[in-house]
Coordinates of C-alpha atoms in Angstrom, one line a residue:
M1 CA 0.0 0.0 0.0
E2 CA 2.8 2.4 0.8
N3 CA 4.3 1.9 -2.7
H4 CA 1.0 2.9 -4.3
V5 CA 0.7 6.0 -2.2
G6 CA 4.2 7.0 -3.1
I7 CA 3.4 6.7 -6.8
R8 CA 0.3 8.9 -6.5
L9 CA 2.2 11.6 -4.6
G10 CA 5.1 11.5 -7.1
T11 CA 2.6 11.9 -10.0
A12 CA 0.9 14.8 -8.3
T13 CA 4.2 16.6 -7.6
L14 CA 5.2 16.1 -11.2
V15 CA 2.0 17.5 -12.6
A16 CA 2.2 20.5 -10.3
A17 CA 5.8 21.2 -11.4
L18 CA 4.8 21.0 -15.1
A19 CA 1.9 23.4 -14.4
L20 CA 4.3 25.9 -12.9
M21 CA 7.0 25.6 -15.5
P22 CA 6.4 25.8 -19.3
G23 CA 9.8 24.2 -20.0
W24 CA 11.3 21.3 -18.2
V25 CA 12.1 20.2 -14.6
H26 CA 15.4 21.9 -13.7
A27 CA 17.6 19.6 -11.7
L28 CA 20.3 20.9 -9.4
E29 CA 23.8 20.6 -10.8
V30 CA 26.2 19.2 -8.3
R31 CA 30.0 19.3 -8.0
I32 CA 31.5 17.1 -5.2
D33 CA 35.0 17.3 -3.6
G34 CA 36.3 15.1 -0.8
I35 CA 34.7 11.8 -1.8
D36 CA 34.5 9.8 -5.0
G37 CA 33.6 6.4 -6.4
N38 CA 30.4 4.7 -5.4
V39 CA 29.8 7.0 -2.5
A40 CA 29.9 10.1 -4.7
D41 CA 27.7 8.5 -7.3
N42 CA 25.1 7.7 -4.7
V43 CA 25.1 11.3 -3.5
R44 CA 24.5 12.4 -7.0
Y45 CA 21.7 9.8 -7.4
Y46 CA 20.0 11.1 -4.2
L47 CA 20.2 14.7 -5.3
D48 CA 19.0 14.0 -8.8
G49 CA 15.5 15.3 -9.1
L50 CA 15.9 18.0 -6.4
D51 CA 14.3 20.9 -8.2
P52 CA 15.4 24.3 -6.7
E53 CA 12.4 26.1 -8.2
Q54 CA 10.0 24.2 -5.9
F55 CA 11.7 25.2 -2.6
S56 CA 13.0 28.3 -0.9
R57 CA 16.8 28.8 -0.7
A58 CA 16.9 27.6 2.9
R59 CA 14.9 24.5 2.0
V60 CA 17.2 23.7 -0.9
E61 CA 20.1 23.8 1.6
G62 CA 18.3 21.7 4.1
E63 CA 17.3 19.1 1.5
T64 CA 20.7 18.9 0.1
Q65 CA 22.2 18.3 3.5
R66 CA 19.5 15.7 4.4
R67 CA 19.8 13.7 1.1
T68 CA 23.6 13.8 1.1
R69 CA 23.7 12.3 4.7
E70 CA 21.2 9.7 3.7
A71 CA 23.2 8.7 0.6
M72 CA 26.4 8.4 2.7
R73 CA 24.8 6.5 5.5
V74 CA 24.2 3.4 3.4
Y75 CA 28.0 3.1 3.0
G76 CA 28.7 3.4 6.7
Y77 CA 29.4 7.2 6.9
Y78 CA 27.2 8.5 9.7
E79 CA 29.0 11.6 10.7
P80 CA 30.2 13.5 7.6
D81 CA 31.1 17.1 7.6
I82 CA 29.3 18.7 4.7
Q83 CA 30.0 22.2 3.4
L84 CA 27.8 23.4 0.6
Q85 CA 27.8 26.6 -1.4
L86 CA 24.8 27.5 -3.6
E87 CA 25.4 29.9 -6.5
D88 CA 24.1 33.4 -5.9
R89 CA 21.3 33.4 -8.5
D90 CA 17.8 32.7 -7.5
P91 CA 16.7 30.0 -7.8
P92 CA 20.2 28.4 -7.6
R93 CA 21.0 25.9 -10.4
H94 CA 24.4 24.7 -9.1
V95 CA 25.8 23.6 -5.7
D96 CA 29.4 22.9 -4.7
L97 CA 29.8 20.2 -2.0
T98 CA 32.9 19.8 0.0
I99 CA 32.6 16.6 2.1
D100 CA 34.8 15.2 4.9
P101 CA 33.2 11.7 5.2
G102 CA 34.5 11.3 8.8
P103 CA 35.0 7.9 10.4
R104 CA 33.4 4.8 8.9
V105 CA 31.2 2.5 10.9
T106 CA 32.4 -1.1 11.0
I107 CA 30.5 -4.2 11.9
E108 CA 31.0 -5.3 15.6
S109 CA 28.8 -8.3 15.5
L110 CA 26.5 -10.3 13.2
S111 CA 23.6 -12.5 14.5
F112 CA 21.5 -14.3 11.9
R113 CA 19.2 -17.1 13.1
L114 CA 16.7 -19.5 11.7
A115 CA 13.8 -21.1 13.5
G116 CA 11.1 -23.5 12.3
D117 CA 11.4 -26.0 9.5
A118 CA 13.7 -23.6 7.5
R119 CA 16.6 -24.7 9.8
Q120 CA 16.7 -28.0 7.9
D121 CA 16.1 -26.5 4.5
P122 CA 19.6 -25.9 2.9
P123 CA 18.8 -22.8 0.7
F124 CA 18.1 -20.7 3.8
Q125 CA 21.5 -21.4 5.4
E126 CA 23.2 -21.1 2.0
A127 CA 21.8 -17.5 1.7
I128 CA 23.1 -16.7 5.2
D129 CA 26.5 -18.2 4.4
A130 CA 26.7 -16.1 1.2
F131 CA 26.4 -12.9 3.2
P132 CA 29.5 -11.0 1.9
L133 CA 30.3 -9.1 5.1
A134 CA 32.1 -10.2 8.2
E135 CA 32.8 -8.7 11.7
G136 CA 35.3 -5.9 11.3
D137 CA 34.2 -5.0 7.7
P138 CA 32.9 -1.5 6.9
L139 CA 29.1 -1.3 7.2
L140 CA 27.1 -1.5 4.0
H141 CA 23.3 -1.5 4.1
A142 CA 22.7 -3.1 0.7
P143 CA 23.9 -6.6 1.5
Y144 CA 21.8 -6.7 4.7
D145 CA 18.7 -5.5 2.8
R146 CA 19.4 -8.1 0.1
L147 CA 19.6 -10.9 2.7
R148 CA 16.4 -9.9 4.3
S149 CA 14.6 -9.9 0.9
R150 CA 16.2 -13.2 -0.1
L151 CA 15.0 -14.9 3.1
A152 CA 11.5 -13.5 2.7
N153 CA 11.4 -14.6 -1.0
L154 CA 12.7 -18.1 -0.1
A155 CA 10.0 -18.5 2.5
L156 CA 7.3 -17.7 0.0
E157 CA 8.9 -19.7 -2.8
R158 CA 9.3 -22.8 -0.6
G159 CA 6.0 -22.9 1.2
Y160 CA 6.6 -21.2 4.5
F161 CA 3.5 -19.2 4.5
D162 CA 3.5 -18.6 8.3
W163 CA 7.0 -17.0 8.2
R164 CA 7.9 -13.8 10.1
F165 CA 11.0 -12.0 11.2
T166 CA 11.2 -12.2 15.0
D167 CA 14.2 -9.9 15.0
R168 CA 15.2 -7.4 12.3
R169 CA 17.5 -4.8 13.6
M170 CA 20.5 -2.8 12.6
E171 CA 22.0 -1.0 15.6
V172 CA 24.4 1.6 14.7
R173 CA 26.5 3.5 17.3
P174 CA 28.2 6.4 15.3
H175 CA 30.1 7.6 18.3
A176 CA 31.6 4.1 18.7
E177 CA 32.0 3.6 15.0
S178 CA 30.3 0.3 15.4
A179 CA 27.2 -1.6 14.2
R180 CA 25.4 -4.7 15.2
L181 CA 23.2 -6.5 12.7
Y182 CA 20.4 -8.8 13.8
L183 CA 18.1 -10.9 11.6
A184 CA 16.0 -13.8 12.9
L185 CA 13.5 -15.7 10.7
D186 CA 10.9 -18.0 12.2
S187 CA 9.7 -19.9 9.2
G188 CA 7.0 -21.9 10.9
P189 CA 6.1 -25.3 9.2
R190 CA 6.7 -25.9 5.6
Y191 CA 3.4 -26.4 3.7
R192 CA 2.9 -29.3 1.3
F193 CA 0.9 -29.6 -1.9
G194 CA -2.6 -30.6 -1.3
D195 CA -5.3 -31.6 -3.7
V196 CA -5.4 -30.2 -7.3
S197 CA -8.7 -29.0 -8.5
L198 CA -9.3 -28.4 -12.3
S199 CA -11.9 -26.1 -13.7
G200 CA -12.9 -25.0 -17.2
S201 CA -11.1 -27.9 -18.9
H202 CA -12.5 -29.6 -22.0
I203 CA -9.8 -32.4 -21.8
E204 CA -10.1 -35.5 -19.7
P205 CA -8.9 -34.5 -16.1
E206 CA -6.8 -37.7 -15.8
R207 CA -4.6 -36.5 -18.8
L208 CA -3.9 -33.2 -17.1
R209 CA -3.1 -34.9 -13.8
N210 CA -0.6 -37.1 -15.5
M211 CA 1.3 -34.0 -16.5
L212 CA 1.7 -32.7 -12.9
T213 CA 5.3 -32.0 -11.9
F214 CA 4.4 -32.6 -8.2
A215 CA 2.2 -34.9 -6.2
P216 CA 0.0 -34.2 -3.2
G217 CA 2.1 -34.4 -0.1
D218 CA 5.3 -33.1 -1.8
P219 CA 7.0 -30.1 -0.2
Y220 CA 5.6 -26.9 -1.7
L221 CA 7.8 -25.2 -4.4
A222 CA 6.4 -22.2 -6.3
G223 CA 8.6 -23.2 -9.3
E224 CA 6.7 -26.5 -9.7
L225 CA 3.5 -24.5 -10.3
A226 CA 5.3 -22.5 -13.0
R227 CA 6.6 -25.7 -14.6
Y228 CA 3.1 -27.2 -14.6
N229 CA 1.7 -24.0 -16.1
Q230 CA 4.4 -24.2 -18.8
R231 CA 3.5 -27.9 -19.6
L232 CA -0.1 -27.1 -19.9
G233 CA 0.8 -24.4 -22.4
Q234 CA 2.9 -26.7 -24.5
T235 CA -0.1 -28.9 -25.2
R236 CA -1.7 -26.1 -27.2
W237 CA -5.1 -27.2 -25.7
F238 CA -5.8 -24.0 -23.7
G239 CA -6.2 -20.3 -24.5
S240 CA -5.4 -19.3 -20.9
M241 CA -4.1 -21.1 -17.8
T242 CA -3.9 -20.1 -14.2
V243 CA -2.2 -22.3 -11.7
R244 CA -2.1 -20.9 -8.1
P245 CA -2.1 -22.1 -4.5
R246 CA -5.2 -21.6 -2.4
L247 CA -4.1 -20.1 0.9
M248 CA -7.1 -20.5 3.3
E249 CA -7.3 -18.8 6.7
G250 CA -9.5 -20.1 9.5
E251 CA -9.9 -23.6 8.1
P252 CA -11.8 -25.7 10.6
L253 CA -9.9 -28.4 12.3
F254 CA -12.9 -30.5 13.2
G255 CA -16.0 -30.6 11.0
D256 CA -17.7 -27.1 10.7
V257 CA -16.4 -25.9 14.1
D258 CA -15.2 -22.4 14.2
T259 CA -11.5 -22.5 15.1
T260 CA -10.7 -18.8 14.9
D261 CA -10.7 -18.6 18.7
D262 CA -8.3 -20.3 21.1
A263 CA -8.5 -23.9 22.2
D264 CA -10.7 -23.2 25.2
G265 CA -13.2 -21.3 23.1
W266 CA -13.3 -24.2 20.6
W267 CA -14.2 -26.6 23.4
D268 CA -16.7 -24.2 24.9
E269 CA -18.6 -23.9 21.6
L270 CA -18.6 -27.6 20.9
D271 CA -19.9 -28.3 24.5
A272 CA -22.6 -25.7 24.2
S273 CA -23.9 -27.0 20.9
S274 CA -24.1 -30.6 22.1
D275 CA -27.2 -32.2 23.6
A276 CA -26.4 -34.7 26.4
A277 CA -29.9 -36.3 26.0
D278 CA -29.3 -37.1 22.3
R279 CA -25.7 -38.5 22.4
P280 CA -23.0 -39.4 24.9
S281 CA -20.9 -36.7 26.3
L282 CA -17.3 -36.4 25.2
E283 CA -14.6 -36.1 27.8
M284 CA -12.0 -33.4 27.4
A285 CA -9.2 -35.9 26.9
A286 CA -11.0 -37.6 24.0
V287 CA -11.6 -34.2 22.3
D288 CA -7.9 -33.2 22.7
A289 CA -6.8 -36.5 21.2
A290 CA -9.1 -36.0 18.2
A291 CA -7.8 -32.5 17.6
A292 CA -4.2 -33.7 17.8
V293 CA -5.0 -36.3 15.2
V294 CA -6.4 -33.6 12.9
R295 CA -3.4 -31.3 13.4
R296 CA -0.8 -34.0 12.9
G297 CA 1.5 -33.5 9.9
P298 CA 2.4 -30.3 8.0
P299 CA -0.3 -28.0 6.6
E300 CA -1.3 -28.4 3.0
V301 CA -1.9 -26.0 0.2
P302 CA -4.6 -27.0 -2.3
V303 CA -3.9 -25.9 -5.9
D304 CA -6.5 -24.4 -8.2
V305 CA -6.1 -24.7 -11.9
A306 CA -8.4 -22.6 -14.0
L307 CA -8.4 -23.2 -17.8
T308 CA -10.1 -22.0 -20.9
P309 CA -10.1 -23.9 -24.2
A310 CA -8.0 -22.8 -27.1
D311 CA -9.6 -21.9 -30.4
R312 CA -10.6 -25.1 -32.1
H313 CA -9.4 -23.9 -35.5
Q314 CA -6.3 -21.8 -35.9
F315 CA -5.0 -20.4 -39.2
E316 CA -1.7 -18.9 -40.1
V317 CA -0.2 -17.5 -43.3
G318 CA 3.5 -16.9 -43.9
V319 CA 5.3 -15.2 -46.7
G320 CA 9.1 -15.4 -47.2
Y321 CA 11.9 -15.4 -49.6
A322 CA 15.2 -17.3 -49.9
T323 CA 17.7 -17.3 -52.7
D324 CA 17.4 -21.1 -52.8
V325 CA 13.7 -21.2 -53.8
G326 CA 12.7 -17.6 -54.4
P327 CA 9.4 -16.4 -53.0
R328 CA 7.5 -18.8 -50.8
L329 CA 4.1 -19.0 -49.2
R330 CA 2.9 -21.1 -46.3
F331 CA -0.6 -21.7 -45.1
S332 CA -1.3 -23.7 -42.0
W333 CA -4.6 -24.9 -40.5
D334 CA -4.2 -26.3 -37.0
Q335 CA -6.7 -28.0 -34.8
P336 CA -5.0 -28.2 -31.4
W337 CA -7.8 -30.4 -30.0
I338 CA -10.6 -32.3 -31.7
N339 CA -11.9 -34.3 -28.8
R340 CA -11.7 -34.7 -25.0
F341 CA -8.7 -36.9 -25.2
G342 CA -6.6 -34.1 -26.7
H343 CA -6.1 -35.5 -30.2
S344 CA -4.9 -32.9 -32.7
L345 CA -4.8 -32.4 -36.4
D346 CA -2.5 -30.1 -38.3
H347 CA -2.5 -29.3 -42.0
D348 CA 0.2 -27.4 -43.9
L349 CA 0.4 -26.1 -47.5
Y350 CA 3.8 -24.9 -48.8
L351 CA 4.2 -23.2 -52.2
S352 CA 7.5 -22.2 -54.0
A353 CA 8.7 -22.3 -57.5
P354 CA 10.7 -25.5 -57.3
E355 CA 8.5 -27.3 -54.7
Q356 CA 4.8 -27.6 -53.7
R357 CA 3.6 -29.8 -50.9
F358 CA 0.6 -30.4 -48.8
S359 CA 0.9 -32.5 -45.5
G360 CA -0.8 -33.2 -42.3
V361 CA -0.2 -34.8 -38.9
Y362 CA -2.7 -36.5 -36.6
N363 CA -1.4 -36.7 -33.1
M364 CA -2.8 -39.1 -30.4
P365 CA -1.3 -38.3 -27.0
L366 CA -1.0 -41.1 -24.5
A367 CA -0.7 -41.1 -20.7
D368 CA 1.9 -38.3 -20.6
P369 CA 0.7 -36.0 -23.5
L370 CA 4.0 -34.2 -23.9
R371 CA 6.3 -37.2 -23.8
D372 CA 4.3 -40.1 -25.3
S373 CA 2.1 -40.2 -28.4
Y374 CA 1.2 -41.9 -31.6
R375 CA 1.5 -39.8 -34.8
F376 CA 0.1 -40.4 -38.2
Q377 CA 1.2 -38.3 -41.2
Y378 CA 0.3 -37.9 -44.8
G379 CA 1.9 -35.9 -47.5
F380 CA 1.8 -35.0 -51.2
R381 CA 4.8 -33.2 -52.8
H382 CA 5.7 -32.1 -56.3
R383 CA 9.3 -31.0 -57.2
D384 CA 10.7 -29.5 -60.3
S385 CA 14.2 -28.4 -59.7
K386 CA 17.1 -28.5 -62.1
D387 CA 17.4 -32.2 -63.1
T388 CA 14.8 -33.5 -60.5
R389 CA 11.1 -34.0 -61.3
S390 CA 9.1 -35.9 -58.8
L391 CA 5.5 -36.5 -57.7
E392 CA 5.4 -38.1 -54.3
A393 CA 2.7 -39.4 -51.9
T394 CA 3.6 -40.6 -48.4
L395 CA 1.8 -42.2 -45.4
E396 CA 3.5 -42.7 -42.1
G397 CA 2.6 -44.0 -38.6
G398 CA 4.9 -43.7 -35.6
R399 CA 5.3 -43.9 -31.9
R400 CA 7.2 -41.1 -30.1
W401 CA 8.8 -41.0 -26.7
E402 CA 10.6 -38.1 -25.0
F403 CA 13.0 -38.9 -22.2
E404 CA 14.1 -36.9 -19.2
N405 CA 17.3 -36.0 -20.9
Q406 CA 15.3 -34.3 -23.7
W407 CA 16.1 -36.9 -26.3
V408 CA 13.2 -37.9 -28.5
Q409 CA 13.0 -41.4 -29.8
T410 CA 10.6 -42.1 -32.8
I411 CA 9.9 -45.5 -34.3
Y412 CA 7.9 -45.3 -37.5
A413 CA 6.9 -47.1 -40.6
R414 CA 6.5 -45.2 -43.9
S415 CA 5.1 -46.0 -47.3
T416 CA 6.0 -43.8 -50.3
F417 CA 4.9 -43.8 -53.9
E418 CA 7.1 -41.7 -56.1
D419 CA 6.9 -41.1 -59.8
F420 CA 10.2 -39.3 -60.7
T421 CA 12.7 -38.4 -63.3
Q422 CA 16.2 -37.9 -62.1
G423 CA 19.1 -37.0 -64.4
G424 CA 16.9 -38.0 -67.4
E425 CA 16.0 -41.4 -66.0
A426 CA 12.3 -42.0 -65.2
E427 CA 11.0 -44.5 -62.6
Q428 CA 8.0 -45.3 -60.5
V429 CA 8.5 -47.0 -57.2
V430 CA 6.5 -48.0 -54.1
I431 CA 8.7 -48.2 -51.0
L432 CA 7.7 -49.6 -47.6
Y433 CA 10.4 -48.9 -45.0
P434 CA 10.5 -48.7 -41.2
G435 CA 12.8 -46.4 -39.4
V436 CA 14.0 -45.2 -36.0
S437 CA 15.4 -41.8 -35.1
W438 CA 16.8 -40.0 -32.1
A439 CA 16.8 -36.2 -31.9
R440 CA 17.3 -33.5 -29.3
T441 CA 17.1 -29.7 -29.6
R442 CA 18.1 -27.3 -26.7
T443 CA 18.1 -23.6 -27.0
R444 CA 18.1 -20.4 -24.9
N445 CA 16.1 -17.7 -26.6
P446 CA 14.9 -19.7 -29.6
T447 CA 14.5 -16.7 -31.9
F448 CA 18.3 -15.8 -31.8
P449 CA 19.9 -18.4 -29.4
S450 CA 22.7 -17.3 -27.3
W451 CA 23.3 -21.0 -26.5
G452 CA 22.0 -24.1 -28.1
D453 CA 22.6 -27.4 -29.9
R454 CA 20.7 -29.8 -32.1
Q455 CA 21.4 -33.4 -32.9
R456 CA 19.6 -36.0 -35.0
I457 CA 20.4 -39.5 -36.3
A458 CA 18.1 -41.8 -38.1
F459 CA 18.2 -45.3 -39.7
E460 CA 15.8 -46.6 -42.3
I461 CA 15.6 -50.0 -44.0
S462 CA 13.6 -51.2 -47.0
D463 CA 13.5 -54.8 -48.4
G464 CA 11.5 -56.7 -51.1
L465 CA 10.6 -59.2 -48.4
W466 CA 7.7 -57.0 -47.4
G467 CA 6.8 -55.8 -50.9
S468 CA 9.1 -52.8 -51.3
D469 CA 10.5 -52.0 -54.8
A470 CA 13.9 -51.1 -53.4
D471 CA 16.4 -52.7 -51.1
F472 CA 18.4 -50.3 -49.0
L473 CA 19.8 -49.3 -45.6
R474 CA 19.9 -45.5 -45.2
M475 CA 21.5 -43.5 -42.4
T476 CA 21.4 -39.7 -41.8
G477 CA 22.9 -37.6 -39.0
E478 CA 23.3 -33.9 -38.3
T479 CA 24.6 -31.7 -35.5
Q480 CA 24.7 -28.0 -34.9
W481 CA 26.1 -25.9 -32.1
I482 CA 25.7 -22.3 -31.0
R483 CA 27.8 -20.7 -28.3
M484 CA 28.3 -17.1 -27.1
F485 CA 31.5 -15.7 -25.9
G486 CA 30.8 -12.6 -23.9
D487 CA 28.0 -10.4 -25.0
A488 CA 29.2 -9.7 -28.6
T489 CA 30.7 -12.8 -30.1
R490 CA 28.7 -15.8 -31.3
L491 CA 30.0 -19.1 -32.9
V492 CA 27.7 -21.3 -35.0
T493 CA 29.1 -24.7 -36.2
G494 CA 27.4 -27.7 -37.8
M495 CA 28.0 -30.9 -39.7
G496 CA 25.7 -33.3 -41.7
I497 CA 26.4 -36.8 -42.9
G498 CA 24.4 -39.4 -44.8
A499 CA 24.9 -42.8 -46.5
I500 CA 22.8 -45.3 -48.5
E501 CA 23.8 -48.9 -48.9
T502 CA 21.9 -50.5 -51.9
D503 CA 22.5 -52.8 -54.9
D504 CA 20.3 -50.8 -57.3
F505 CA 20.6 -47.0 -56.8
S506 CA 18.3 -46.3 -59.8
K507 CA 15.3 -47.5 -57.6
I508 CA 16.1 -44.9 -54.9
P509 CA 13.8 -41.9 -55.4
P510 CA 15.1 -38.3 -55.3
S511 CA 13.4 -37.8 -51.9
L512 CA 16.0 -40.2 -50.4
R513 CA 19.1 -39.3 -52.4
F514 CA 21.6 -36.8 -51.2
F515 CA 22.2 -33.3 -52.6
A516 CA 24.3 -30.4 -51.2
G517 CA 24.6 -26.7 -51.7
G518 CA 22.4 -23.6 -50.9
D519 CA 21.5 -21.3 -48.0
R520 CA 21.5 -24.0 -45.3
S521 CA 24.2 -26.3 -46.8
V522 CA 27.3 -25.1 -48.7
R523 CA 27.0 -21.4 -49.4
G524 CA 28.5 -20.2 -52.6
Y525 CA 26.8 -22.9 -54.6
G526 CA 23.3 -23.2 -55.9
Y527 CA 20.5 -25.0 -54.2
E528 CA 21.1 -28.8 -54.4
S529 CA 23.6 -28.2 -57.2
L530 CA 26.3 -30.4 -55.6
S531 CA 25.9 -34.1 -56.4
P532 CA 27.4 -36.7 -58.8
R533 CA 26.5 -36.2 -62.5
N534 CA 25.9 -38.6 -65.3
E535 CA 27.6 -38.6 -68.8
E536 CA 25.2 -35.8 -69.9
G537 CA 26.2 -33.7 -67.0
R538 CA 22.9 -34.0 -65.2
L539 CA 22.6 -34.3 -61.5
T540 CA 21.9 -37.8 -60.3
G541 CA 22.0 -37.4 -56.5
G542 CA 24.5 -39.1 -54.2
Q543 CA 24.7 -42.2 -52.1
Q544 CA 26.8 -40.4 -49.5
L545 CA 26.8 -36.9 -48.0
L546 CA 29.2 -34.8 -45.9
T547 CA 28.8 -31.1 -45.1
A548 CA 30.4 -28.9 -42.4
S549 CA 30.2 -25.2 -41.6
A550 CA 31.8 -22.7 -39.2
E551 CA 30.5 -19.2 -38.7
L552 CA 31.8 -16.5 -36.4
Q553 CA 29.4 -13.6 -35.7
R554 CA 30.2 -10.3 -34.0
R555 CA 27.8 -7.7 -32.8
L556 CA 28.1 -4.4 -34.8
T557 CA 25.5 -2.4 -32.9
G558 CA 22.2 -3.1 -31.3
D559 CA 20.4 -5.9 -33.2
W560 CA 22.9 -5.9 -36.1
W561 CA 25.6 -8.5 -36.4
G562 CA 28.4 -9.2 -38.8
A563 CA 29.4 -12.7 -39.8
A564 CA 32.4 -14.5 -41.5
F565 CA 31.9 -18.2 -42.5
V566 CA 33.4 -21.2 -44.2
D567 CA 31.3 -24.0 -45.6
T568 CA 32.4 -27.3 -47.2
G569 CA 30.8 -30.5 -48.4
D570 CA 29.4 -32.5 -51.3
A571 CA 27.2 -35.5 -52.2
F572 CA 29.2 -38.5 -53.6
E573 CA 28.9 -41.8 -55.2
S574 CA 31.9 -42.9 -53.0
W575 CA 33.3 -40.4 -50.5
S576 CA 36.7 -38.8 -51.0
P577 CA 38.1 -35.7 -49.4
E578 CA 39.3 -34.4 -52.7
A579 CA 35.7 -34.1 -53.9
L580 CA 34.7 -31.5 -51.2
N581 CA 33.5 -28.2 -52.5
T582 CA 34.3 -25.1 -50.3
G583 CA 32.8 -21.7 -50.0
A584 CA 33.5 -18.8 -47.7
G585 CA 32.2 -15.3 -47.3
L586 CA 30.9 -12.4 -45.2
G587 CA 27.4 -11.6 -44.1
V588 CA 25.1 -9.4 -42.0
R589 CA 22.4 -10.5 -39.5
W590 CA 19.5 -8.4 -38.3
I591 CA 17.4 -9.6 -35.4
S592 CA 14.1 -8.2 -36.8
P593 CA 10.7 -8.4 -35.1
V594 CA 9.7 -11.2 -37.4
G595 CA 12.9 -13.2 -36.8
P596 CA 16.6 -13.1 -37.8
I597 CA 17.2 -11.9 -41.4
R598 CA 20.5 -13.2 -43.0
F599 CA 22.3 -11.7 -45.9
D600 CA 25.5 -13.4 -47.1
I601 CA 27.9 -13.0 -50.0
A602 CA 29.9 -16.2 -50.6
H603 CA 32.8 -17.1 -52.9
P604 CA 32.8 -20.7 -54.2
F605 CA 36.4 -21.9 -54.5
D606 CA 35.6 -24.9 -56.7
D607 CA 33.3 -23.2 -59.2
E608 CA 35.1 -21.6 -62.1
E609 CA 31.9 -20.2 -63.6
N610 CA 30.8 -18.1 -60.6
A611 CA 33.0 -15.7 -58.6
W612 CA 30.4 -15.1 -55.9
R613 CA 26.8 -15.8 -54.9
I614 CA 24.3 -14.0 -52.8
H615 CA 22.3 -15.8 -50.1
F616 CA 19.3 -14.3 -48.3
A617 CA 17.0 -16.0 -45.8
I618 CA 14.7 -15.3 -42.9
G619 CA 14.4 -17.4 -39.8
P620 CA 16.5 -18.9 -36.9
E621 CA 19.3 -21.4 -37.3
F622 CA 17.3 -24.1 -35.6

């Protein structure tokens, strides 16, 4: 309440000042001799905003003295000698301060104590042990205030809702140049999580309870409520979520009996409301025993979860451009929930000059909706790029697990029909192949990560034994790393590998062959322009792939970054280091409101026909 009052008074003062002055608020200019460093800076901070036009000359002198002493007191200077001289003009705009700080108060004794359950809770003692001052050190107010705030915050964060400071004193004896600091916290009992009540949900309650990050009876932690709120948001089922503890006062200990009075009052009310003719009388000892049973164990905090459903149909349109594919358009239609079990259905339409595709995913979450699910996918794709022409239809069903270490395992079975022409050779194939993949992505600030990494490895197998037109074993892997050094240097590295083992490569469709080159591969070369070629010089795609990239970025100013990079790689019939193509160049990054925008100029060292190539793209690295 005091903070709100202070805000209102400050606003009123500002309005009054502006009404009296057509220009601006004139702050008092200050020159200080005798002290420097943090103490002088704090004096200037306290005097900042002192407007000499609002006070008489004598009042300005008094305010300057008072604020200066207050600013120095927090650094342990309680008896400074302050000489000030205001300029002669009225009102004065400048003041000279000559300050003799005098003796500095030192700490004579420290007494920090814990009572209640917090004595056995390590974070509280760790906060006290981290107090930076010791006996004999100069007095500073800020560490004491921070410790007091830290203990209070810990009490609220960790479920000590009956906490109070039983002692909170800073005794300063300026004449003795000494101070004694006292702080005693009685935390009371630690509350535990009680029952969780759900309201407003259109999803089966059991599914939401399976996502809880805590169980009734666990020690209370405010962070667990935030984690649960985050998990609910990740499901995309809800438009709004509120997860909060219900702190009840005056909860009855025994039926509907009023327990707001003391123990004797509780007994008196119970005795007065009973009728000896209707039921046997209770002896005092029996009632005391019953009350003790009710009170046994730590208090509990019920948790209320209020939810509202998300929109059942969500639409998004995206427009972009990249030098690889030119203008591109994306339209998505998402149904984050279609029934009370939380099943979802997403549709995606992508259009660009070389590629058009329409795909969808039906997701069936299981007991833990964020970690376990079945997924069924379909897709249609048409490609017409350089020497590749393909019409593809795909169906896939899979089982997904996410582990505690954030790795995601997916086992799937895919069927693909592809009518294609690659390098002048036409073919139609139906391929049935199971696969397994492991992937993990970790980032801080996903839009422009200051730290992150991504790994993925997958194995797929096809065989005529189950009716597939091609026999192969295919492996793909990729990794990418982002690290920051200081606040202005960023390193982005990555590598990709791939291999296909087959006896008849002509049956492998373009969607499974390897190509390199382009904005996200080897810059300096055209999109998917690096692969083996046939006798006519047409691209055929490779059985093996290797790409690697290193990029060093440096902040230029604000959201603008410069970049220098080297990329190398190729797709091969049989791998050899001599076949690698390398490009290098410089670029600019702008962290725009719609995401990072990348502009690069790259020189291909192994392309005699082109001296340089421009690459432009929008979107994060991951």
